[in-house]
JSON list of C-alpha atoms in Angstrom, two decimals:
[
{"chain": "A", "resi": 1, "resn": "MET", "atom": "CA", "xyz": [-9.53, 29.95, 49.76]},
{"chain": "A", "resi": 2, "resn": "VAL", "atom": "CA", "xyz": [-10.36, 29.86, 46.06]},
{"chain": "A", "resi": 3, "resn": "GLU", "atom": "CA", "xyz": [-13.58, 31.56, 45.02]},
{"chain": "A", "resi": 4, "resn": "PHE", "atom": "CA", "xyz": [-15.72, 30.40, 42.12]},
{"chain": "A", "resi": 5, "resn": "PRO", "atom": "CA", "xyz": [-16.15, 30.97, 39.33]},
{"chain": "A", "resi": 6, "resn": "LEU", "atom": "CA", "xyz": [-12.51, 30.92, 38.29]},
{"chain": "A", "resi": 7, "resn": "THR", "atom": "CA", "xyz": [-11.95, 33.18, 35.29]},
{"chain": "A", "resi": 8, "resn": "GLY", "atom": "CA", "xyz": [-9.39, 33.23, 32.54]},
{"chain": "A", "resi": 9, "resn": "GLY", "atom": "CA", "xyz": [-8.70, 33.96, 28.94]},
{"chain": "A", "resi": 10, "resn": "CYS", "atom": "CA", "xyz": [-6.26, 34.31, 26.09]},
{"chain": "A", "resi": 11, "resn": "LEU", "atom": "CA", "xyz": [-3.40, 36.75, 25.61]},
{"chain": "A", "resi": 12, "resn": "CYS", "atom": "CA", "xyz": [-5.32, 39.23, 23.43]},
{"chain": "A", "resi": 13, "resn": "GLY", "atom": "CA", "xyz": [-8.41, 39.17, 25.66]},
{"chain": "A", "resi": 14, "resn": "GLY", "atom": "CA", "xyz": [-10.68, 38.04, 22.84]},
{"chain": "A", "resi": 15, "resn": "VAL", "atom": "CA", "xyz": [-11.56, 34.78, 24.59]},
{"chain": "A", "resi": 16, "resn": "ARG", "atom": "CA", "xyz": [-12.82, 34.85, 28.18]},
{"chain": "A", "resi": 17, "resn": "TYR", "atom": "CA", "xyz": [-14.08, 31.84, 30.13]},
{"chain": "A", "resi": 18, "resn": "GLU", "atom": "CA", "xyz": [-15.13, 30.77, 33.58]},
{"chain": "A", "resi": 19, "resn": "VAL", "atom": "CA", "xyz": [-14.93, 27.50, 35.51]},
{"chain": "A", "resi": 20, "resn": "THR", "atom": "CA", "xyz": [-17.73, 27.09, 38.05]},
{"chain": "A", "resi": 21, "resn": "GLU", "atom": "CA", "xyz": [-16.53, 24.04, 40.00]},
{"chain": "A", "resi": 22, "resn": "PRO", "atom": "CA", "xyz": [-13.25, 22.97, 41.64]},
{"chain": "A", "resi": 23, "resn": "LEU", "atom": "CA", "xyz": [-10.65, 21.52, 39.29]},
{"chain": "A", "resi": 24, "resn": "ILE", "atom": "CA", "xyz": [-10.34, 17.72, 39.41]},
{"chain": "A", "resi": 25, "resn": "ALA", "atom": "CA", "xyz": [-6.62, 17.06, 38.84]},
{"chain": "A", "resi": 26, "resn": "SER", "atom": "CA", "xyz": [-3.54, 18.76, 37.46]},
{"chain": "A", "resi": 27, "resn": "SER", "atom": "CA", "xyz": [-0.31, 17.58, 35.87]},
{"chain": "A", "resi": 28, "resn": "TYR", "atom": "CA", "xyz": [2.61, 18.46, 33.66]},
{"chain": "A", "resi": 29, "resn": "CYS", "atom": "CA", "xyz": [2.61, 16.86, 30.22]},
{"chain": "A", "resi": 30, "resn": "HIS", "atom": "CA", "xyz": [5.97, 16.33, 28.50]},
{"chain": "A", "resi": 31, "resn": "CYS", "atom": "CA", "xyz": [4.63, 14.90, 25.21]},
{"chain": "A", "resi": 32, "resn": "LYS", "atom": "CA", "xyz": [5.93, 16.26, 21.90]},
{"chain": "A", "resi": 33, "resn": "ARG", "atom": "CA", "xyz": [2.51, 17.70, 21.02]},
{"chain": "A", "resi": 34, "resn": "CYS", "atom": "CA", "xyz": [2.42, 19.78, 24.20]},
{"chain": "A", "resi": 35, "resn": "GLN", "atom": "CA", "xyz": [6.02, 20.88, 23.62]},
{"chain": "A", "resi": 36, "resn": "ARG", "atom": "CA", "xyz": [5.23, 22.05, 20.10]},
{"chain": "A", "resi": 37, "resn": "ARG", "atom": "CA", "xyz": [1.88, 23.57, 21.06]},
{"chain": "A", "resi": 38, "resn": "THR", "atom": "CA", "xyz": [3.34, 25.65, 23.89]},
{"chain": "A", "resi": 39, "resn": "GLY", "atom": "CA", "xyz": [6.95, 26.09, 22.80]},
{"chain": "A", "resi": 40, "resn": "THR", "atom": "CA", "xyz": [8.00, 24.90, 26.27]},
{"chain": "A", "resi": 41, "resn": "ALA", "atom": "CA", "xyz": [9.33, 21.68, 27.80]},
{"chain": "A", "resi": 42, "resn": "ALA", "atom": "CA", "xyz": [5.98, 20.77, 29.39]},
{"chain": "A", "resi": 43, "resn": "ALA", "atom": "CA", "xyz": [2.40, 21.98, 29.58]},
{"chain": "A", "resi": 44, "resn": "ALA", "atom": "CA", "xyz": [0.76, 22.50, 32.98]},
{"chain": "A", "resi": 45, "resn": "SER", "atom": "CA", "xyz": [-2.97, 21.77, 32.80]},
{"chain": "A", "resi": 46, "resn": "ALA", "atom": "CA", "xyz": [-5.93, 21.03, 35.05]},
{"chain": "A", "resi": 47, "resn": "ARG", "atom": "CA", "xyz": [-8.92, 18.85, 34.29]},
{"chain": "A", "resi": 48, "resn": "VAL", "atom": "CA", "xyz": [-12.27, 20.56, 34.79]},
{"chain": "A", "resi": 49, "resn": "ALA", "atom": "CA", "xyz": [-15.45, 18.96, 36.11]},
{"chain": "A", "resi": 50, "resn": "PRO", "atom": "CA", "xyz": [-17.73, 18.05, 33.18]},
{"chain": "A", "resi": 51, "resn": "GLY", "atom": "CA", "xyz": [-19.93, 20.98, 32.22]},
{"chain": "A", "resi": 52, "resn": "SER", "atom": "CA", "xyz": [-18.15, 23.50, 34.46]},
{"chain": "A", "resi": 53, "resn": "LEU", "atom": "CA", "xyz": [-16.31, 25.48, 31.75]},
{"chain": "A", "resi": 54, "resn": "ARG", "atom": "CA", "xyz": [-18.30, 28.22, 30.07]},
{"chain": "A", "resi": 55, "resn": "ILE", "atom": "CA", "xyz": [-17.02, 30.56, 27.36]},
{"chain": "A", "resi": 56, "resn": "LEU", "atom": "CA", "xyz": [-18.08, 34.10, 28.28]},
{"chain": "A", "resi": 57, "resn": "GLN", "atom": "CA", "xyz": [-16.81, 35.86, 25.16]},
{"chain": "A", "resi": 58, "resn": "GLY", "atom": "CA", "xyz": [-15.03, 35.06, 21.93]},
{"chain": "A", "resi": 59, "resn": "GLU", "atom": "CA", "xyz": [-16.48, 31.61, 21.29]},
{"chain": "A", "resi": 60, "resn": "ALA", "atom": "CA", "xyz": [-16.05, 32.20, 17.54]},
{"chain": "A", "resi": 61, "resn": "LEU", "atom": "CA", "xyz": [-12.32, 32.77, 18.12]},
{"chain": "A", "resi": 62, "resn": "VAL", "atom": "CA", "xyz": [-11.81, 29.35, 19.72]},
{"chain": "A", "resi": 63, "resn": "LYS", "atom": "CA", "xyz": [-10.49, 26.85, 17.19]},
{"chain": "A", "resi": 64, "resn": "CYS", "atom": "CA", "xyz": [-9.51, 23.28, 17.90]},
{"chain": "A", "resi": 65, "resn": "TRP", "atom": "CA", "xyz": [-6.94, 21.18, 16.08]},
{"chain": "A", "resi": 66, "resn": "ASP", "atom": "CA", "xyz": [-7.76, 17.49, 15.99]},
{"chain": "A", "resi": 67, "resn": "PRO", "atom": "CA", "xyz": [-4.64, 15.37, 15.46]},
{"chain": "A", "resi": 68, "resn": "GLY", "atom": "CA", "xyz": [-6.79, 12.72, 13.75]},
{"chain": "A", "resi": 69, "resn": "ASP", "atom": "CA", "xyz": [-5.28, 9.77, 15.56]},
{"chain": "A", "resi": 70, "resn": "GLY", "atom": "CA", "xyz": [-7.49, 9.61, 18.64]},
{"chain": "A", "resi": 71, "resn": "GLY", "atom": "CA", "xyz": [-5.39, 12.15, 20.54]},
{"chain": "A", "resi": 72, "resn": "PHE", "atom": "CA", "xyz": [-6.83, 15.08, 22.43]},
{"chain": "A", "resi": 73, "resn": "ALA", "atom": "CA", "xyz": [-7.91, 18.09, 20.35]},
{"chain": "A", "resi": 74, "resn": "LYS", "atom": "CA", "xyz": [-5.88, 21.21, 21.14]},
{"chain": "A", "resi": 75, "resn": "CYS", "atom": "CA", "xyz": [-8.01, 24.35, 21.43]},
{"chain": "A", "resi": 76, "resn": "PHE", "atom": "CA", "xyz": [-6.61, 27.86, 21.07]},
{"chain": "A", "resi": 77, "resn": "CYS", "atom": "CA", "xyz": [-7.49, 31.48, 20.32]},
{"chain": "A", "resi": 78, "resn": "SER", "atom": "CA", "xyz": [-7.38, 31.97, 16.54]},
{"chain": "A", "resi": 79, "resn": "GLU", "atom": "CA", "xyz": [-6.52, 35.66, 17.00]},
{"chain": "A", "resi": 80, "resn": "CYS", "atom": "CA", "xyz": [-3.45, 35.51, 19.28]},
{"chain": "A", "resi": 81, "resn": "GLY", "atom": "CA", "xyz": [-2.65, 31.77, 19.26]},
{"chain": "A", "resi": 82, "resn": "SER", "atom": "CA", "xyz": [-2.93, 31.25, 23.02]},
{"chain": "A", "resi": 83, "resn": "ALA", "atom": "CA", "xyz": [-3.28, 27.57, 23.97]},
{"chain": "A", "resi": 84, "resn": "LEU", "atom": "CA", "xyz": [-6.47, 27.38, 26.07]},
{"chain": "A", "resi": 85, "resn": "TRP", "atom": "CA", "xyz": [-7.46, 23.75, 26.69]},
{"chain": "A", "resi": 86, "resn": "SER", "atom": "CA", "xyz": [-7.45, 20.27, 25.27]},
{"chain": "A", "resi": 87, "resn": "ARG", "atom": "CA", "xyz": [-10.54, 18.14, 24.67]},
{"chain": "A", "resi": 88, "resn": "HIS", "atom": "CA", "xyz": [-10.94, 14.39, 24.92]},
{"chain": "A", "resi": 89, "resn": "PRO", "atom": "CA", "xyz": [-11.44, 12.82, 21.46]},
{"chain": "A", "resi": 90, "resn": "THR", "atom": "CA", "xyz": [-14.80, 11.21, 22.26]},
{"chain": "A", "resi": 91, "resn": "ASP", "atom": "CA", "xyz": [-16.05, 13.02, 25.39]},
{"chain": "A", "resi": 92, "resn": "ARG", "atom": "CA", "xyz": [-16.45, 16.72, 24.51]},
{"chain": "A", "resi": 93, "resn": "GLU", "atom": "CA", "xyz": [-17.08, 17.59, 28.17]},
{"chain": "A", "resi": 94, "resn": "SER", "atom": "CA", "xyz": [-13.69, 16.22, 29.25]},
{"chain": "A", "resi": 95, "resn": "LEU", "atom": "CA", "xyz": [-11.41, 19.27, 29.10]},
{"chain": "A", "resi": 96, "resn": "SER", "atom": "CA", "xyz": [-8.03, 20.21, 30.56]},
{"chain": "A", "resi": 97, "resn": "VAL", "atom": "CA", "xyz": [-7.39, 23.95, 30.85]},
{"chain": "A", "resi": 98, "resn": "ARG", "atom": "CA", "xyz": [-3.88, 25.40, 30.63]},
{"chain": "A", "resi": 99, "resn": "LEU", "atom": "CA", "xyz": [-3.00, 26.72, 34.09]},
{"chain": "A", "resi": 100, "resn": "GLY", "atom": "CA", "xyz": [-1.33, 29.82, 32.64]},
{"chain": "A", "resi": 101, "resn": "THR", "atom": "CA", "xyz": [-4.64, 31.07, 31.21]},
{"chain": "A", "resi": 102, "resn": "PHE", "atom": "CA", "xyz": [-6.32, 31.53, 34.61]},
{"chain": "A", "resi": 103, "resn": "ASP", "atom": "CA", "xyz": [-6.52, 35.10, 35.90]},
{"chain": "A", "resi": 104, "resn": "GLY", "atom": "CA", "xyz": [-5.58, 34.11, 39.45]},
{"chain": "A", "resi": 105, "resn": "ASP", "atom": "CA", "xyz": [-4.72, 31.11, 41.58]},
{"chain": "A", "resi": 106, "resn": "PRO", "atom": "CA", "xyz": [-6.74, 28.15, 40.30]},
{"chain": "A", "resi": 107, "resn": "GLY", "atom": "CA", "xyz": [-6.45, 26.42, 43.68]},
{"chain": "A", "resi": 108, "resn": "ILE", "atom": "CA", "xyz": [-4.68, 23.34, 42.37]},
{"chain": "A", "resi": 109, "resn": "ARG", "atom": "CA", "xyz": [-1.07, 22.35, 41.74]},
{"chain": "A", "resi": 110, "resn": "PRO", "atom": "CA", "xyz": [0.29, 19.76, 39.32]},
{"chain": "A", "resi": 111, "resn": "ASP", "atom": "CA", "xyz": [0.63, 16.44, 41.15]},
{"chain": "A", "resi": 112, "resn": "ALA", "atom": "CA", "xyz": [2.33, 14.33, 38.48]},
{"chain": "A", "resi": 113, "resn": "ARG", "atom": "CA", "xyz": [4.43, 14.40, 35.32]},
{"chain": "A", "resi": 114, "resn": "GLN", "atom": "CA", "xyz": [3.29, 12.32, 32.36]},
{"chain": "A", "resi": 115, "resn": "PHE", "atom": "CA", "xyz": [4.80, 11.33, 29.01]},
{"chain": "A", "resi": 116, "resn": "VAL", "atom": "CA", "xyz": [8.28, 11.78, 30.49]},
{"chain": "A", "resi": 117, "resn": "ASN", "atom": "CA", "xyz": [9.66, 9.35, 27.86]},
{"chain": "A", "resi": 118, "resn": "TYR", "atom": "CA", "xyz": [9.34, 12.31, 25.46]},
{"chain": "A", "resi": 119, "resn": "ALA", "atom": "CA", "xyz": [10.82, 15.00, 27.71]},
{"chain": "A", "resi": 120, "resn": "ALA", "atom": "CA", "xyz": [12.80, 17.73, 25.99]},
{"chain": "A", "resi": 121, "resn": "ALA", "atom": "CA", "xyz": [16.51, 16.98, 25.90]},
{"chain": "A", "resi": 122, "resn": "TRP", "atom": "CA", "xyz": [17.32, 20.65, 26.44]},
{"chain": "A", "resi": 123, "resn": "GLU", "atom": "CA", "xyz": [15.58, 20.96, 29.83]},
{"chain": "A", "resi": 124, "resn": "GLU", "atom": "CA", "xyz": [16.05, 18.50, 32.65]},
{"chain": "A", "resi": 125, "resn": "ILE", "atom": "CA", "xyz": [12.92, 17.49, 34.54]},
{"chain": "A", "resi": 126, "resn": "PRO", "atom": "CA", "xyz": [13.29, 18.95, 38.03]},
{"chain": "A", "resi": 127, "resn": "GLU", "atom": "CA", "xyz": [13.62, 16.73, 41.10]},
{"chain": "A", "resi": 128, "resn": "ASP", "atom": "CA", "xyz": [10.34, 17.96, 42.60]},
{"chain": "A", "resi": 129, "resn": "GLY", "atom": "CA", "xyz": [9.11, 14.68, 44.10]},
{"chain": "A", "resi": 130, "resn": "LEU", "atom": "CA", "xyz": [6.16, 14.38, 41.71]},
{"chain": "A", "resi": 131, "resn": "PRO", "atom": "CA", "xyz": [5.39, 10.90, 40.37]},
{"chain": "A", "resi": 132, "resn": "ARG", "atom": "CA", "xyz": [6.64, 10.37, 36.82]},
{"chain": "A", "resi": 133, "resn": "TYR", "atom": "CA", "xyz": [4.84, 8.32, 34.20]},
{"chain": "A", "resi": 134, "resn": "PRO", "atom": "CA", "xyz": [6.59, 7.18, 30.98]},
{"chain": "A", "resi": 135, "resn": "GLU", "atom": "CA", "xyz": [3.31, 7.57, 29.05]},
{"chain": "A", "resi": 136, "resn": "SER", "atom": "CA", "xyz": [-0.16, 8.75, 30.13]},
{"chain": "A", "resi": 137, "resn": "ARG", "atom": "CA", "xyz": [-0.75, 8.59, 33.85]},
{"chain": "A", "resi": 138, "resn": "LEU", "atom": "CA", "xyz": [-4.26, 7.34, 33.07]},
{"chain": "A", "resi": 139, "resn": "ALA", "atom": "CA", "xyz": [-2.75, 4.28, 31.35]},
{"chain": "A", "resi": 140, "resn": "ALA", "atom": "CA", "xyz": [-0.80, 3.50, 34.53]},
{"chain": "A", "resi": 141, "resn": "LYS", "atom": "CA", "xyz": [-3.97, 3.14, 36.60]}
]
């Protein structure tokens, strides 16, 4: 059983946060932005309930890059570069936290793969039974 709050932070420890409610959904994103932001083939993230993420320390270290085209802002630690979460372009409370930044088991597993049309050529998407969406899984609903 997962206990709340969930805690997490960046690589250097400068940013620490907590999530006070269960995570809503989780997925792998194969878009080019996530590939470049993480240096990996896909980013594993979980959407948090609105208002449930609280920065405990290092708020001044958190910087967000806005792509300027209506895409999600990518937030990171300005000291060590750790990718922390992404933020919806118009709803600042809609955040998706990178699963790798949690201290322990976040109690959720990715249940889909989205933006697979942009998957890295150098790493095959595993046959894991998860639904695959060519673009955003939200657009498919």
